[in-house]
Structure formats: C-alpha cells, structure tokens
PDB file of C-alpha atoms and ligand atoms in Angstrom:
ATOM      1  CA  UNK A   1       0.000   0.000   0.000  1.00 44.00           C
ATOM      2  CA  UNK A   2       1.554   3.266  -1.055  1.00 45.00           C
ATOM      3  CA  UNK A   3      -0.267   5.557   1.366  1.00 68.00           C
ATOM      4  CA  UNK A   4       0.179   3.374   4.448  1.00 81.00           C
ATOM      5  CA  UNK A   5       0.704   5.494   7.546  1.00 92.00           C
ATOM      6  CA  UNK A   6       4.169   5.846   9.061  1.00 95.00           C
ATOM      7  CA  UNK A   7       4.443   2.984  11.559  1.00 97.00           C
ATOM      8  CA  UNK A   8       4.679   3.565  15.286  1.00 98.00           C
ATOM      9  CA  UNK A   9       6.663   1.342  17.633  1.00 98.00           C
ATOM     10  CA  UNK A  10       5.619   2.037  21.202  1.00 98.00           C
ATOM     11  CA  UNK A  11       7.180   0.687  24.385  1.00 98.00           C
ATOM     12  CA  UNK A  12       4.831   0.168  27.312  1.00 98.00           C
ATOM     13  CA  UNK A  13       7.104  -0.128  30.340  1.00 98.00           C
ATOM     14  CA  UNK A  14       4.149  -0.910  32.620  1.00 98.00           C
ATOM     15  CA  UNK A  15       5.060  -0.819  36.346  1.00 98.00           C
ATOM     16  CA  UNK A  16       8.739  -1.537  35.747  1.00 98.00           C
ATOM     17  CA  UNK A  17      12.044   0.217  36.388  1.00 97.00           C
ATOM     18  CA  UNK A  18      13.135   2.801  38.912  1.00 97.00           C
ATOM     19  CA  UNK A  19      14.333   6.204  37.723  1.00 97.00           C
ATOM     20  CA  UNK A  20      17.987   5.291  37.250  1.00 97.00           C
ATOM     21  CA  UNK A  21      17.136   2.255  35.121  1.00 98.00           C
ATOM     22  CA  UNK A  22      14.500   4.143  33.168  1.00 98.00           C
ATOM     23  CA  UNK A  23      16.874   6.991  32.426  1.00 98.00           C
ATOM     24  CA  UNK A  24      19.602   4.597  31.338  1.00 98.00           C
ATOM     25  CA  UNK A  25      17.151   2.814  29.031  1.00 98.00           C
ATOM     26  CA  UNK A  26      15.883   6.067  27.526  1.00 98.00           C
ATOM     27  CA  UNK A  27      19.417   7.386  26.982  1.00 98.00           C
ATOM     28  CA  UNK A  28      20.562   4.126  25.426  1.00 98.00           C
ATOM     29  CA  UNK A  29      17.625   4.191  23.012  1.00 98.00           C
ATOM     30  CA  UNK A  30      18.138   7.851  22.191  1.00 98.00           C
ATOM     31  CA  UNK A  31      21.796   7.168  21.336  1.00 97.00           C
ATOM     32  CA  UNK A  32      20.841   4.300  19.034  1.00 97.00           C
ATOM     33  CA  UNK A  33      18.122   6.337  17.351  1.00 96.00           C
ATOM     34  CA  UNK A  34      20.323   9.375  16.799  1.00 96.00           C
ATOM     35  CA  UNK A  35      23.144   7.213  15.385  1.00 95.00           C
ATOM     36  CA  UNK A  36      20.779   5.623  12.856  1.00 93.00           C
ATOM     37  CA  UNK A  37      20.740   7.166   9.395  1.00 83.00           C
ATOM     38  CA  UNK A  38      16.998   6.964   9.016  1.00 89.00           C
ATOM     39  CA  UNK A  39      14.117   5.475  10.955  1.00 94.00           C
ATOM     40  CA  UNK A  40      11.288   3.712   9.164  1.00 95.00           C
ATOM     41  CA  UNK A  41       8.912   4.379  12.061  1.00 97.00           C
ATOM     42  CA  UNK A  42       8.083   6.715  14.906  1.00 98.00           C
ATOM     43  CA  UNK A  43       9.306   5.573  18.306  1.00 98.00           C
ATOM     44  CA  UNK A  44       7.423   6.125  21.549  1.00 98.00           C
ATOM     45  CA  UNK A  45       8.222   5.185  25.136  1.00 98.00           C
ATOM     46  CA  UNK A  46       5.570   5.056  27.859  1.00 99.00           C
ATOM     47  CA  UNK A  47       7.330   4.972  31.247  1.00 98.00           C
ATOM     48  CA  UNK A  48       5.622   4.960  34.648  1.00 98.00           C
ATOM     49  CA  UNK A  49       4.182   8.357  35.605  1.00 98.00           C
ATOM     50  CA  UNK A  50       6.795   8.980  38.300  1.00 97.00           C
ATOM     51  CA  UNK A  51       9.541   9.387  35.749  1.00 98.00           C
ATOM     52  CA  UNK A  52       7.693  10.979  32.831  1.00 98.00           C
ATOM     53  CA  UNK A  53       9.082  14.483  33.280  1.00 97.00           C
ATOM     54  CA  UNK A  54      12.625  13.273  33.823  1.00 97.00           C
ATOM     55  CA  UNK A  55      12.580  10.911  30.850  1.00 98.00           C
ATOM     56  CA  UNK A  56      10.992  13.667  28.780  1.00 97.00           C
ATOM     57  CA  UNK A  57      13.882  15.962  29.701  1.00 97.00           C
ATOM     58  CA  UNK A  58      16.397  13.254  28.801  1.00 97.00           C
ATOM     59  CA  UNK A  59      14.704  12.832  25.403  1.00 98.00           C
ATOM     60  CA  UNK A  60      14.284  16.525  24.621  1.00 95.00           C
ATOM     61  CA  UNK A  61      16.808  16.444  21.764  1.00 96.00           C
ATOM     62  CA  UNK A  62      15.642  13.042  20.518  1.00 97.00           C
ATOM     63  CA  UNK A  63      12.906  12.178  18.041  1.00 97.00           C
ATOM     64  CA  UNK A  64      11.692   9.555  20.530  1.00 98.00           C
ATOM     65  CA  UNK A  65       8.222  10.501  21.704  1.00 98.00           C
ATOM     66  CA  UNK A  66       6.911  10.367  25.256  1.00 98.00           C
ATOM     67  CA  UNK A  67       3.647   8.821  26.360  1.00 98.00           C
ATOM     68  CA  UNK A  68       1.826   7.751  29.502  1.00 98.00           C
ATOM     69  CA  UNK A  69       0.061   4.495  30.326  1.00 98.00           C
ATOM     70  CA  UNK A  70      -3.294   5.795  31.542  1.00 98.00           C
ATOM     71  CA  UNK A  71      -5.150   8.976  32.441  1.00 98.00           C
ATOM     72  CA  UNK A  72      -8.254  10.024  34.344  1.00 98.00           C
ATOM     73  CA  UNK A  73     -11.225  11.281  32.366  1.00 98.00           C
ATOM     74  CA  UNK A  74     -11.524  14.545  34.325  1.00 98.00           C
ATOM     75  CA  UNK A  75      -9.237  17.536  33.901  1.00 98.00           C
ATOM     76  CA  UNK A  76      -8.817  17.913  37.652  1.00 97.00           C
ATOM     77  CA  UNK A  77     -10.528  17.605  40.999  1.00 98.00           C
ATOM     78  CA  UNK A  78     -10.967  15.234  43.913  1.00 98.00           C
ATOM     79  CA  UNK A  79      -9.532  12.061  42.408  1.00 98.00           C
ATOM     80  CA  UNK A  80      -6.884  10.838  44.815  1.00 98.00           C
ATOM     81  CA  UNK A  81      -4.102   8.995  43.088  1.00 97.00           C
ATOM     82  CA  UNK A  82      -5.260   9.775  39.567  1.00 98.00           C
ATOM     83  CA  UNK A  83      -3.527  11.829  36.896  1.00 98.00           C
ATOM     84  CA  UNK A  84      -5.313  13.933  34.293  1.00 98.00           C
ATOM     85  CA  UNK A  85      -4.493  14.069  30.606  1.00 98.00           C
ATOM     86  CA  UNK A  86      -3.712  17.766  31.053  1.00 98.00           C
ATOM     87  CA  UNK A  87      -1.073  16.857  33.658  1.00 98.00           C
ATOM     88  CA  UNK A  88       0.438  14.335  31.262  1.00 98.00           C
ATOM     89  CA  UNK A  89       0.611  16.936  28.505  1.00 98.00           C
ATOM     90  CA  UNK A  90       2.193  19.314  31.014  1.00 97.00           C
ATOM     91  CA  UNK A  91       4.807  16.629  31.816  1.00 97.00           C
ATOM     92  CA  UNK A  92       5.765  16.477  28.134  1.00 97.00           C
ATOM     93  CA  UNK A  93       3.630  13.604  26.858  1.00 98.00           C
ATOM     94  CA  UNK A  94       2.284  13.467  23.324  1.00 98.00           C
ATOM     95  CA  UNK A  95       0.466  10.133  23.731  1.00 98.00           C
ATOM     96  CA  UNK A  96      -1.440   8.200  26.357  1.00 99.00           C
ATOM     97  CA  UNK A  97      -2.438   4.541  26.307  1.00 99.00           C
ATOM     98  CA  UNK A  98      -6.075   3.993  27.313  1.00 98.00           C
ATOM     99  CA  UNK A  99      -8.023   0.801  27.841  1.00 98.00           C
ATOM    100  CA  UNK A 100      -5.052  -1.523  28.124  1.00 98.00           C
ATOM    101  CA  UNK A 101      -6.364  -4.974  29.021  1.00 98.00           C
ATOM    102  CA  UNK A 102      -4.566  -4.798  32.365  1.00 98.00           C
ATOM    103  CA  UNK A 103      -6.578  -1.647  33.156  1.00 98.00           C
ATOM    104  CA  UNK A 104      -9.774  -3.240  31.882  1.00 97.00           C
ATOM    105  CA  UNK A 105      -9.161  -6.352  34.001  1.00 96.00           C
ATOM    106  CA  UNK A 106      -7.442  -4.998  37.129  1.00 97.00           C
ATOM    107  CA  UNK A 107      -9.427  -1.762  37.395  1.00 97.00           C
ATOM    108  CA  UNK A 108     -12.723  -2.805  35.877  1.00 97.00           C
ATOM    109  CA  UNK A 109     -12.510  -0.274  33.062  1.00 98.00           C
ATOM    110  CA  UNK A 110     -15.440  -0.560  30.685  1.00 98.00           C
ATOM    111  CA  UNK A 111     -15.659   0.658  27.104  1.00 98.00           C
ATOM    112  CA  UNK A 112     -17.549   3.696  28.423  1.00 98.00           C
ATOM    113  CA  UNK A 113     -14.697   4.532  30.797  1.00 98.00           C
ATOM    114  CA  UNK A 114     -12.109   4.002  28.065  1.00 98.00           C
ATOM    115  CA  UNK A 115     -14.031   6.266  25.719  1.00 98.00           C
ATOM    116  CA  UNK A 116     -14.109   9.003  28.381  1.00 98.00           C
ATOM    117  CA  UNK A 117     -10.357   8.677  28.828  1.00 98.00           C
ATOM    118  CA  UNK A 118      -9.781   8.906  25.072  1.00 98.00           C
ATOM    119  CA  UNK A 119     -11.949  12.046  25.043  1.00 98.00           C
ATOM    120  CA  UNK A 120      -9.838  13.448  27.873  1.00 98.00           C
ATOM    121  CA  UNK A 121      -6.673  12.719  25.914  1.00 98.00           C
ATOM    122  CA  UNK A 122      -8.025  14.627  22.914  1.00 98.00           C
ATOM    123  CA  UNK A 123      -9.176  17.512  25.116  1.00 98.00           C
ATOM    124  CA  UNK A 124      -5.610  17.805  26.438  1.00 98.00           C
ATOM    125  CA  UNK A 125      -4.070  17.613  22.978  1.00 98.00           C
ATOM    126  CA  UNK A 126      -2.735  14.088  23.406  1.00 98.00           C
ATOM    127  CA  UNK A 127      -3.072  11.238  20.950  1.00 98.00           C
ATOM    128  CA  UNK A 128      -4.906   8.299  22.518  1.00 98.00           C
ATOM    129  CA  UNK A 129      -3.691   4.743  21.943  1.00 98.00           C
ATOM    130  CA  UNK A 130      -6.926   2.819  22.430  1.00 98.00           C
ATOM    131  CA  UNK A 131      -6.368  -0.863  23.243  1.00 98.00           C
ATOM    132  CA  UNK A 132      -8.764  -3.621  22.304  1.00 98.00           C
ATOM    133  CA  UNK A 133      -8.498  -7.396  22.120  1.00 98.00           C
ATOM    134  CA  UNK A 134     -10.176 -10.671  22.929  1.00 98.00           C
ATOM    135  CA  UNK A 135      -9.484 -13.110  25.760  1.00 97.00           C
ATOM    136  CA  UNK A 136      -8.496 -16.718  25.249  1.00 97.00           C
ATOM    137  CA  UNK A 137     -12.025 -17.894  25.964  1.00 97.00           C
ATOM    138  CA  UNK A 138     -13.497 -15.404  23.509  1.00 98.00           C
ATOM    139  CA  UNK A 139     -11.114 -16.571  20.757  1.00 97.00           C
ATOM    140  CA  UNK A 140     -11.895 -20.207  21.488  1.00 97.00           C
ATOM    141  CA  UNK A 141     -15.599 -19.391  21.262  1.00 98.00           C
ATOM    142  CA  UNK A 142     -15.061 -17.805  17.831  1.00 97.00           C
ATOM    143  CA  UNK A 143     -16.017 -14.358  19.153  1.00 98.00           C
ATOM    144  CA  UNK A 144     -12.818 -12.439  18.331  1.00 98.00           C
ATOM    145  CA  UNK A 145     -14.225 -10.207  15.600  1.00 98.00           C
ATOM    146  CA  UNK A 146     -17.417  -9.590  17.535  1.00 97.00           C
ATOM    147  CA  UNK A 147     -15.445  -8.562  20.643  1.00 98.00           C
ATOM    148  CA  UNK A 148     -13.144  -6.137  18.848  1.00 97.00           C
ATOM    149  CA  UNK A 149     -16.094  -4.640  16.966  1.00 96.00           C
ATOM    150  CA  UNK A 150     -17.938  -4.067  20.234  1.00 97.00           C
ATOM    151  CA  UNK A 151     -14.870  -2.624  21.975  1.00 97.00           C
ATOM    152  CA  UNK A 152     -14.166  -0.306  19.045  1.00 96.00           C
ATOM    153  CA  UNK A 153     -17.750   0.909  18.894  1.00 95.00           C
ATOM    154  CA  UNK A 154     -17.802   1.511  22.637  1.00 97.00           C
ATOM    155  CA  UNK A 155     -14.337   2.954  23.167  1.00 97.00           C
ATOM    156  CA  UNK A 156     -13.921   5.377  20.268  1.00 96.00           C
ATOM    157  CA  UNK A 157     -15.016   8.940  20.984  1.00 96.00           C
ATOM    158  CA  UNK A 158     -16.318  11.461  18.457  1.00 93.00           C
ATOM    159  CA  UNK A 159     -13.737  13.343  16.462  1.00 93.00           C
ATOM    160  CA  UNK A 160     -11.289  10.498  15.975  1.00 95.00           C
ATOM    161  CA  UNK A 161      -8.617  11.238  13.382  1.00 94.00           C
ATOM    162  CA  UNK A 162      -5.336   9.728  12.269  1.00 95.00           C
ATOM    163  CA  UNK A 163      -3.588  12.497  14.186  1.00 95.00           C
ATOM    164  CA  UNK A 164      -5.265  12.022  17.539  1.00 97.00           C
ATOM    165  CA  UNK A 165      -5.912   8.293  17.760  1.00 98.00           C
ATOM    166  CA  UNK A 166      -4.057   5.016  17.364  1.00 98.00           C
ATOM    167  CA  UNK A 167      -5.714   1.621  17.784  1.00 98.00           C
ATOM    168  CA  UNK A 168      -3.759  -1.200  19.421  1.00 98.00           C
ATOM    169  CA  UNK A 169      -5.039  -4.705  18.822  1.00 98.00           C
ATOM    170  CA  UNK A 170      -3.744  -6.779  21.702  1.00 98.00           C
ATOM    171  CA  UNK A 171      -5.162 -10.268  22.139  1.00 98.00           C
ATOM    172  CA  UNK A 172      -5.258 -10.615  25.932  1.00 98.00           C
ATOM    173  CA  UNK A 173      -3.906 -14.183  25.748  1.00 97.00           C
ATOM    174  CA  UNK A 174      -0.840 -12.989  23.821  1.00 98.00           C
ATOM    175  CA  UNK A 175       0.178 -10.337  26.350  1.00 97.00           C
ATOM    176  CA  UNK A 176       3.238 -11.377  28.317  1.00 96.00           C
ATOM    177  CA  UNK A 177       2.654 -15.017  27.381  1.00 97.00           C
ATOM    178  CA  UNK A 178       5.148 -15.627  24.596  1.00 95.00           C
ATOM    179  CA  UNK A 179       2.222 -16.764  22.416  1.00 96.00           C
ATOM    180  CA  UNK A 180       1.299 -14.808  19.323  1.00 96.00           C
ATOM    181  CA  UNK A 181      -1.459 -15.184  16.770  1.00 97.00           C
ATOM    182  CA  UNK A 182      -0.474 -16.419  13.308  1.00 97.00           C
ATOM    183  CA  UNK A 183       0.105 -13.940  10.483  1.00 97.00           C
ATOM    184  CA  UNK A 184      -3.271 -14.900   9.078  1.00 97.00           C
ATOM    185  CA  UNK A 185      -5.039 -14.336  12.383  1.00 98.00           C
ATOM    186  CA  UNK A 186      -3.409 -10.915  12.799  1.00 98.00           C
ATOM    187  CA  UNK A 187      -4.248 -10.002   9.203  1.00 98.00           C
ATOM    188  CA  UNK A 188      -7.882 -11.015   9.663  1.00 98.00           C
ATOM    189  CA  UNK A 189      -8.407  -8.913  12.789  1.00 98.00           C
ATOM    190  CA  UNK A 190      -6.522  -5.876  11.485  1.00 98.00           C
ATOM    191  CA  UNK A 191      -8.473  -5.931   8.198  1.00 97.00           C
ATOM    192  CA  UNK A 192     -11.659  -6.177  10.219  1.00 97.00           C
ATOM    193  CA  UNK A 193     -10.654  -3.205  12.391  1.00 97.00           C
ATOM    194  CA  UNK A 194      -9.717  -1.168   9.297  1.00 96.00           C
ATOM    195  CA  UNK A 195     -13.103  -1.911   7.742  1.00 95.00           C
ATOM    196  CA  UNK A 196     -14.951  -1.030  10.960  1.00 95.00           C
ATOM    197  CA  UNK A 197     -13.025   2.247  11.169  1.00 95.00           C
ATOM    198  CA  UNK A 198     -13.878   2.934   7.544  1.00 94.00           C
ATOM    199  CA  UNK A 199     -17.583   2.578   8.261  1.00 91.00           C
ATOM    200  CA  UNK A 200     -17.310   5.136  11.041  1.00 85.00           C
ATOM    201  CA  UNK A 201     -14.709   7.508   9.658  1.00 86.00           C
ATOM    202  CA  UNK A 202     -14.798   7.165   5.894  1.00 85.00           C
ATOM    203  CA  UNK A 203     -11.550   7.777   4.041  1.00 83.00           C
ATOM    204  CA  UNK A 204      -9.832   9.122   7.185  1.00 79.00           C
ATOM    205  CA  UNK A 205      -9.648   5.529   8.424  1.00 86.00           C
ATOM    206  CA  UNK A 206      -6.929   4.676   5.917  1.00 85.00           C
ATOM    207  CA  UNK A 207      -4.406   6.873   7.723  1.00 93.00           C
ATOM    208  CA  UNK A 208      -5.217   5.671  11.215  1.00 96.00           C
ATOM    209  CA  UNK A 209      -2.544   3.454  12.689  1.00 98.00           C
ATOM    210  CA  UNK A 210      -3.486   0.015  13.956  1.00 98.00           C
ATOM    211  CA  UNK A 211      -0.723  -1.463  16.119  1.00 98.00           C
ATOM    212  CA  UNK A 212      -0.341  -5.102  16.995  1.00 98.00           C
ATOM    213  CA  UNK A 213       0.608  -5.882  20.606  1.00 98.00           C
ATOM    214  CA  UNK A 214       1.205  -9.063  22.573  1.00 98.00           C
ATOM    215  CA  UNK A 215       4.561 -10.859  22.900  1.00 97.00           C
ATOM    216  CA  UNK A 216       6.260  -8.870  20.142  1.00 98.00           C
ATOM    217  CA  UNK A 217       9.974  -9.646  20.346  1.00 98.00           C
ATOM    218  CA  UNK A 218      13.067  -9.209  18.165  1.00 98.00           C
ATOM    219  CA  UNK A 219      12.526 -12.621  16.567  1.00 98.00           C
ATOM    220  CA  UNK A 220       8.916 -12.111  15.459  1.00 98.00           C
ATOM    221  CA  UNK A 221       8.748  -8.321  14.984  1.00 98.00           C
ATOM    222  CA  UNK A 222       9.656  -8.091  11.305  1.00 97.00           C
ATOM    223  CA  UNK A 223       7.118 -10.744  10.394  1.00 97.00           C
ATOM    224  CA  UNK A 224       4.294  -9.225  12.458  1.00 98.00           C
ATOM    225  CA  UNK A 225       5.100  -5.719  11.236  1.00 98.00           C
ATOM    226  CA  UNK A 226       4.945  -6.870   7.615  1.00 97.00           C
ATOM    227  CA  UNK A 227       1.337  -8.037   7.884  1.00 98.00           C
ATOM    228  CA  UNK A 228      -1.089  -5.883   5.928  1.00 97.00           C
ATOM    229  CA  UNK A 229      -2.839  -3.239   8.057  1.00 97.00           C
ATOM    230  CA  UNK A 230      -0.291  -3.612  10.857  1.00 98.00           C
ATOM    231  CA  UNK A 231       1.073  -0.097  11.295  1.00 98.00           C
ATOM    232  CA  UNK A 232       3.421  -0.706  14.186  1.00 98.00           C
ATOM    233  CA  UNK A 233       3.667  -2.489  17.503  1.00 98.00           C
ATOM    234  CA  UNK A 234       2.852  -1.954  21.157  1.00 98.00           C
ATOM    235  CA  UNK A 235       5.625  -3.720  23.041  1.00 98.00           C
ATOM    236  CA  UNK A 236       5.704  -4.577  26.728  1.00 98.00           C
ATOM    237  CA  UNK A 237       8.398  -6.941  28.017  1.00 98.00           C
ATOM    238  CA  UNK A 238      10.784  -6.470  25.088  1.00 98.00           C
ATOM    239  CA  UNK A 239      10.659  -2.674  25.455  1.00 98.00           C
ATOM    240  CA  UNK A 240      12.542  -2.924  28.752  1.00 98.00           C
ATOM    241  CA  UNK A 241      15.814  -3.909  27.083  1.00 98.00           C
ATOM    242  CA  UNK A 242      17.294  -1.302  24.747  1.00 98.00           C
ATOM    243  CA  UNK A 243      18.799  -3.925  22.430  1.00 98.00           C
ATOM    244  CA  UNK A 244      15.526  -5.854  22.110  1.00 98.00           C
ATOM    245  CA  UNK A 245      13.427  -2.739  21.556  1.00 98.00           C
ATOM    246  CA  UNK A 246      15.931  -1.417  19.034  1.00 98.00           C
ATOM    247  CA  UNK A 247      15.820  -4.664  17.075  1.00 97.00           C
ATOM    248  CA  UNK A 248      12.015  -4.441  17.020  1.00 98.00           C
ATOM    249  CA  UNK A 249      12.240  -0.860  15.734  1.00 98.00           C
ATOM    250  CA  UNK A 250      14.530  -2.127  13.000  1.00 96.00           C
ATOM    251  CA  UNK A 251      11.862  -4.665  12.085  1.00 95.00           C
ATOM    252  CA  UNK A 252       9.901  -1.818  10.493  1.00 94.00           C
ATOM    253  CA  UNK A 253      10.600  -1.955   6.780  1.00 81.00           C
TER     254      UNK A 253
HETATM  255  P1  PGA B 301       4.054  -7.870  26.061  1.00 82.40           P
HETATM  256  O1  PGA B 301       3.019  -6.725  26.480  1.00 82.40           O
HETATM  257  O2  PGA B 301       4.866  -7.337  24.908  1.00 82.40           O
HETATM  258  O3  PGA B 301       4.892  -8.113  27.282  1.00 82.40           O
HETATM  259  O4  PGA B 301       3.252  -9.053  25.655  1.00 82.40           O
HETATM  260  C1  PGA B 301       2.347  -5.991  25.509  1.00 82.40           C
HETATM  261  C2  PGA B 301       1.392  -5.020  26.147  1.00 82.40           C
HETATM  262  O5  PGA B 301       0.774  -5.374  27.164  1.00 82.40           O
HETATM  263  O6  PGA B 301       1.217  -3.887  25.661  1.00 82.40           O
END
C-alpha cells in the first residue's frame, strides 16, 4: 500500500524500572536512534508516571516521543491517586495509552470509561492509543471479531482522526505469554478493524494506525510488522531492554 501510515513502535514499560534504570534505558535508546541514518517508524516510550518528566527531559533532543500508560477522564478535581491528561501533557507527553487490558481487568474499566479517557486525551491535545483485544475464551468461542467490533464501537469517541488516535489490537492471551497469533489471524483482525473504522470515519480511516501488541519480540517483529494493516507495535516486556526494543524498531521496513 503506497499511502500506508508511518508505523509507530511504542514501548509500554508498565510498572517496571526505577528512575535510574529508566533513564539509562531512555538514553541508550536515544543514542541508538540518533546514530541511525533513518528510521522507518516513529518511536514512543511510555514509562511509569513517576519518571515521565525526567525521561521527557532526557529525550528533549531526541525524536523519541513520550507517552503515559493511563489517564483520568476529568481535567482535575478530587480524584486521589489519579492523573489527568492535562497533567500528562504538562509533563511532556504526546500520547497516552487507554483501555489496556490490564486496566480493563485490574481496574474494571469498561468501554464507556475508556471512551471518556480517550476524550480526555483529545481535550488535552494528546493522541490516545486505544487498546482492544479478545481473551483466550473469547477466541476459542469464535467471538474475536465480535469482541473487537464491540470494543471499538464503545471505546472510540467522536472526532477520531489519524492524528489524535491510534488503535492497538492486543489479544489478551498474547500479552506477556510468549504466544502470538499467526500472520493470518493478525491479518484477519486488522483488516476487520480497518473496515470497521472505515464505516465510522470514511476515508480518514486509511491513515489511522493500527498497532499489533502481545509478545512482540526481536525474533517475530519483522514478520508481524509486515502483515497488511499492521502499522506498528505496542511492546511490553521487550521494550525494557534497549537492544531488544531497538531490534524491534529495526523490524519496520
Ligand atoms: P508484552 O506486552 O509485549 O509483554 O506481551 C504488551 C502489552 O501489554 O502492551
């Protein structure tokens, strides 16, 4: 496809690393990126909130983008322990992940809640990475396409554009498990998501990035990234090692 969007490789550090490790990882990546002649993709790191500002400062001369892992739907107020999208923007973020399956499972986040968070991201000028994906049981029951259709319909706010939204298809059973869907399975779901976006957004859907996530590693990245309608990767475990994440970035053709 000639007008395929520029891929995005995003590292979701989850609740890992203390500041010294995070800074070392960010600096190592920045050095690799700046030494490279050309990058075939955009690169994003999503560290824990405690180190966002510091990592942002360390990356200020780098093309590596900064993102957060979650936000609250409100701009401010009595929400102990929560962080607003405006605060994330203020800390230097350009992106925020919303609706990750660990948030949906561990914090009971529904599609309605995810949609409100994506709206908050847009309000604050952040791009939202909206995560969707089926569980093992749902795949076994043949419900994968139905589940992602329902999650998309429920989680996408009004005003979605290629500039303010990225979709991440992450089969829950593939996250952190070392198991990945086949090329054909990834292609089927991504084509389905592209078509569903097209029904809602018209031609704008073609430019919207759909990332694959779930056990992406240096050995499988190039293959997964070459699947049609896969416009990048959301990487957990393998984003915590600079060498592994760098090799995944290089998997973008
Ligand atoms: P994983 O995590 O790469 O460790 O499977 C991916 C994610 O949860 O975004």
